[in-house]
Coordinates of C-alpha atoms in Angstrom, one line a residue:
M739 CA 0.0 0.0 0.0
P740 CA 1.5 3.4 -0.9
S741 CA 2.9 5.3 2.0
G742 CA 1.1 8.4 0.9
N743 CA -2.4 6.9 1.3
P744 CA -4.4 8.5 4.1
F745 CA -5.7 5.2 5.4
F746 CA -2.2 3.8 5.5
K747 CA -1.0 6.8 7.7
I748 CA -3.8 6.5 10.1
R749 CA -3.2 2.8 10.4
R750 CA 0.6 3.3 11.1
R751 CA -0.2 5.9 13.7
Y752 CA -2.7 3.5 15.4
E753 CA -0.2 0.7 15.5
R754 CA 2.3 2.9 17.2
L755 CA -0.2 3.7 20.0
P756 CA 0.2 1.8 23.3
P757 CA -2.6 -0.6 24.0
S758 CA -4.5 1.6 26.5
Q759 CA -4.6 4.4 23.9
Q760 CA -5.7 2.0 21.2
T761 CA -8.6 1.0 23.5
N762 CA -9.4 4.8 24.0
W763 CA -9.4 5.2 20.2
W764 CA -12.0 2.4 19.8
V765 CA -14.1 3.9 22.5
V766 CA -14.2 7.3 20.8
A767 CA -14.8 5.6 17.4
G768 CA -17.6 3.8 18.8
L769 CA -19.2 6.7 20.4
V770 CA -19.0 8.7 17.1
A771 CA -20.5 5.9 15.3
L772 CA -23.3 5.7 17.8
L773 CA -23.9 9.4 17.5
L774 CA -24.1 9.2 13.7
A775 CA -26.5 6.2 13.9
L776 CA -28.7 8.3 16.2
L777 CA -28.7 11.3 13.9
L778 CA -29.6 9.0 11.0
A779 CA -32.5 7.5 13.0
L780 CA -33.7 10.8 13.9
W781 CA -33.6 12.0 10.3
L782 CA -35.5 8.9 9.0
Y783 CA -38.1 9.5 11.7
L784 CA -38.7 13.0 10.7
H785 CA -38.6 12.1 7.1
F786 CA -41.3 9.4 7.3
K787 CA -43.3 11.5 9.9
S788 CA -43.5 14.2 7.0
L789 CA -44.9 11.5 4.7
E790 CA -47.7 10.6 6.9
K791 CA -51.4 11.1 5.8
P792 CA -52.7 14.6 6.6
Y793 CA -55.9 13.2 7.7
Y794 CA -57.7 10.3 9.9
E795 CA -60.8 8.6 9.2
V796 CA -64.1 8.6 11.0
K797 CA -66.9 6.4 9.6
G798 CA -65.2 6.4 6.3
Y799 CA -64.8 10.1 6.0
R800 CA -61.4 12.0 6.0
F801 CA -60.9 14.6 8.8
A802 CA -57.8 16.8 8.5
T803 CA -55.4 16.3 11.3
Q804 CA -54.7 18.5 14.1
A805 CA -51.2 19.4 12.7
S806 CA -53.1 20.6 9.5
L807 CA -55.4 22.8 11.7
K808 CA -52.6 24.3 13.6
Q809 CA -50.8 25.2 10.3
F810 CA -54.1 26.8 9.1
L811 CA -54.5 28.9 12.2
R812 CA -50.9 30.1 11.8
D813 CA -51.7 31.6 8.5
G814 CA -52.6 35.3 8.3
R815 CA -55.4 36.4 10.6
N816 CA -57.0 32.9 11.0
R817 CA -56.0 32.5 14.6
R818 CA -57.5 35.8 15.6
A819 CA -60.6 35.4 13.5
F820 CA -61.1 31.9 15.1
G821 CA -60.7 33.4 18.6
E822 CA -63.4 35.9 17.9
L823 CA -65.7 33.1 16.5
T824 CA -65.1 31.0 19.6
S825 CA -65.8 33.9 21.9
F826 CA -69.0 34.6 19.8
L827 CA -70.3 31.1 20.3
E828 CA -69.4 31.0 24.0
S829 CA -71.3 34.4 24.4
A830 CA -74.3 32.8 22.6
G831 CA -74.2 29.7 24.9
V832 CA -73.6 27.2 22.2
A833 CA -70.0 26.5 22.2
D834 CA -70.8 23.2 24.1
A835 CA -72.7 21.8 21.0
T836 CA -69.4 20.8 19.3
A837 CA -65.9 22.0 19.6
P838 CA -65.6 25.4 17.7
E839 CA -62.6 24.1 15.6
N840 CA -65.0 21.6 14.0
L841 CA -67.0 24.3 12.6
L842 CA -63.9 25.2 10.4
R843 CA -64.2 21.9 8.4
Q844 CA -65.2 22.5 4.8
G845 CA -65.6 18.8 4.0
S846 CA -64.1 15.5 3.7
D847 CA -63.1 15.6 0.0
W848 CA -60.6 18.5 0.1
L849 CA -57.8 16.5 -1.0
D850 CA -59.7 15.2 -4.2
I851 CA -60.7 18.7 -5.2
D852 CA -57.4 20.4 -4.2
E853 CA -58.8 22.7 -1.7
A854 CA -58.1 23.8 1.9
P855 CA -59.6 21.5 4.6
F856 CA -60.6 24.6 6.7
A857 CA -62.2 27.9 6.2
I858 CA -63.5 30.6 8.6
P859 CA -67.0 32.0 7.8
P860 CA -67.5 35.7 7.3
R861 CA -68.8 37.3 10.5
D862 CA -72.0 38.4 8.9
Y863 CA -73.0 34.5 8.7
W864 CA -72.2 33.7 12.3
N865 CA -75.8 34.2 13.6
N866 CA -77.1 31.6 11.1
M867 CA -75.3 28.8 12.9
L868 CA -76.6 29.6 16.5
P869 CA -80.0 27.9 16.0
T870 CA -78.6 25.0 14.1
L871 CA -76.1 24.3 17.0
K872 CA -79.0 24.5 19.6
L873 CA -80.9 22.1 17.6
I874 CA -78.1 19.7 17.4
R875 CA -77.3 20.1 21.1
D876 CA -80.8 19.9 22.5
E877 CA -82.6 17.6 19.9
V878 CA -80.4 15.6 17.8
I879 CA -77.7 14.4 20.3
P880 CA -80.3 13.4 22.8
A881 CA -82.0 11.3 20.0
I882 CA -79.0 9.6 18.4
G883 CA -76.0 10.4 20.7
P884 CA -72.9 12.5 20.2
V885 CA -71.8 13.4 16.5
D886 CA -68.9 14.6 14.6
V887 CA -68.9 17.4 12.1
V888 CA -67.9 16.5 8.6
S889 CA -68.8 19.7 6.9
A890 CA -69.7 23.1 8.1
F891 CA -69.0 26.4 6.2
R892 CA -67.8 26.1 2.6
T893 CA -66.5 28.8 0.4
D894 CA -68.2 29.2 -3.0
R895 CA -65.2 27.6 -4.7
Y896 CA -65.1 24.6 -2.4
N897 CA -68.8 24.0 -2.8
R898 CA -68.7 24.3 -6.6
K899 CA -65.8 22.1 -6.9
A900 CA -67.3 19.5 -4.6
G901 CA -70.6 19.5 -6.5
G902 CA -72.6 21.1 -3.9
S903 CA -76.0 22.8 -4.6
K904 CA -75.9 26.4 -5.6
G905 CA -78.3 27.1 -2.7
S906 CA -76.2 25.1 -0.2
K907 CA -76.7 26.2 3.4
H908 CA -73.1 25.6 4.0
K909 CA -72.2 28.7 2.0
T910 CA -74.1 30.7 4.5
F911 CA -72.8 28.9 7.6
C912 CA -76.3 27.6 8.4
G913 CA -75.8 23.9 7.7
L914 CA -73.8 21.0 9.0
D915 CA -73.1 17.6 7.7
L916 CA -72.7 15.0 10.6
V917 CA -72.0 11.4 11.4
P918 CA -72.9 9.7 14.7
R919 CA -70.0 8.6 17.0
S920 CA -71.9 5.5 18.1
N921 CA -72.4 2.4 16.0
I922 CA -76.1 3.2 15.3
S923 CA -77.4 1.4 12.4
R924 CA -78.4 3.4 9.2
K925 CA -81.9 2.1 9.6
E926 CA -82.2 3.3 13.2
L927 CA -80.5 6.5 12.4
I928 CA -83.0 7.4 9.6
E929 CA -86.0 6.5 11.7
E930 CA -84.7 8.8 14.7
L931 CA -84.0 11.6 12.4
R932 CA -87.2 11.4 10.5
N933 CA -89.2 11.3 13.7
L934 CA -87.3 14.3 15.1
H935 CA -88.0 16.2 11.8
A936 CA -91.7 15.4 11.9
R937 CA -92.0 16.4 15.7
L938 CA -90.3 19.7 15.4
G939 CA -92.2 20.6 12.2
P940 CA -92.2 24.0 10.4
D941 CA -91.6 25.9 13.7
S942 CA -88.1 24.5 13.8
H943 CA -87.1 25.6 10.2
M944 CA -85.2 22.2 10.2
G945 CA -83.8 21.1 7.0
L946 CA -82.9 17.4 7.1
G947 CA -80.8 15.5 4.4
I948 CA -79.8 12.0 4.6
Y949 CA -76.9 10.7 2.5
S950 CA -75.1 7.4 2.0
G951 CA -74.0 5.3 5.1
V952 CA -74.5 7.4 8.3
R953 CA -73.9 10.9 7.0
F954 CA -76.7 13.4 7.3
H955 CA -77.3 17.1 7.0
V956 CA -79.1 19.5 9.5
D957 CA -79.7 23.2 9.2
T958 CA -82.3 25.6 10.5
C959 CA -82.9 27.8 7.2
G960 CA -86.0 26.2 5.8
F961 CA -88.3 23.2 6.8
R962 CA -87.7 20.5 4.1
S963 CA -86.1 17.1 3.8
W964 CA -84.3 15.1 1.1

């Protein structure tokens, strides 16, 4: 091996060391190797963490993760606007119907249509949601149990790309698409909701829509059903 080779020089210096120093050299080399392995493992963890799905599923519907919500709230004035919406709902006594952040969900198909999973409704629409939340808290939940919000306010663009009705009550922050948390059957769910709709009658201005699976729609902007 040529004497000018760096590896050869290192080897010659190592061989000239006394046994105790050779042991120390291996200890240092082992610690360096362990540190490099830990750094590599950390990098791989963070890399694969970044590749995780930006959603979790509830009853077959995709809900954006808390990390996605936090990112949304960091953008522009979103955090301040959300704080104002939360205070508004608390002052109206309906913040206990569902967690206020659930009302930012536009829908479950945002990935398919390349839209943001969250949106904050204009302040002019906030009053529209109050009777809907009261209805859900006081009538719907006692009848079928706790529910999760799949879709609340939608922007015009989101609603259009998702194939929503031009007169969708989601656009005016009056309607909610929901799924029950319990394992209630579709048959039982439909029966309970239709009985509820018939009992409340036109006085409630309740709109009821029943979709596939256990997804359903509730609003208080017109007595009707579909």
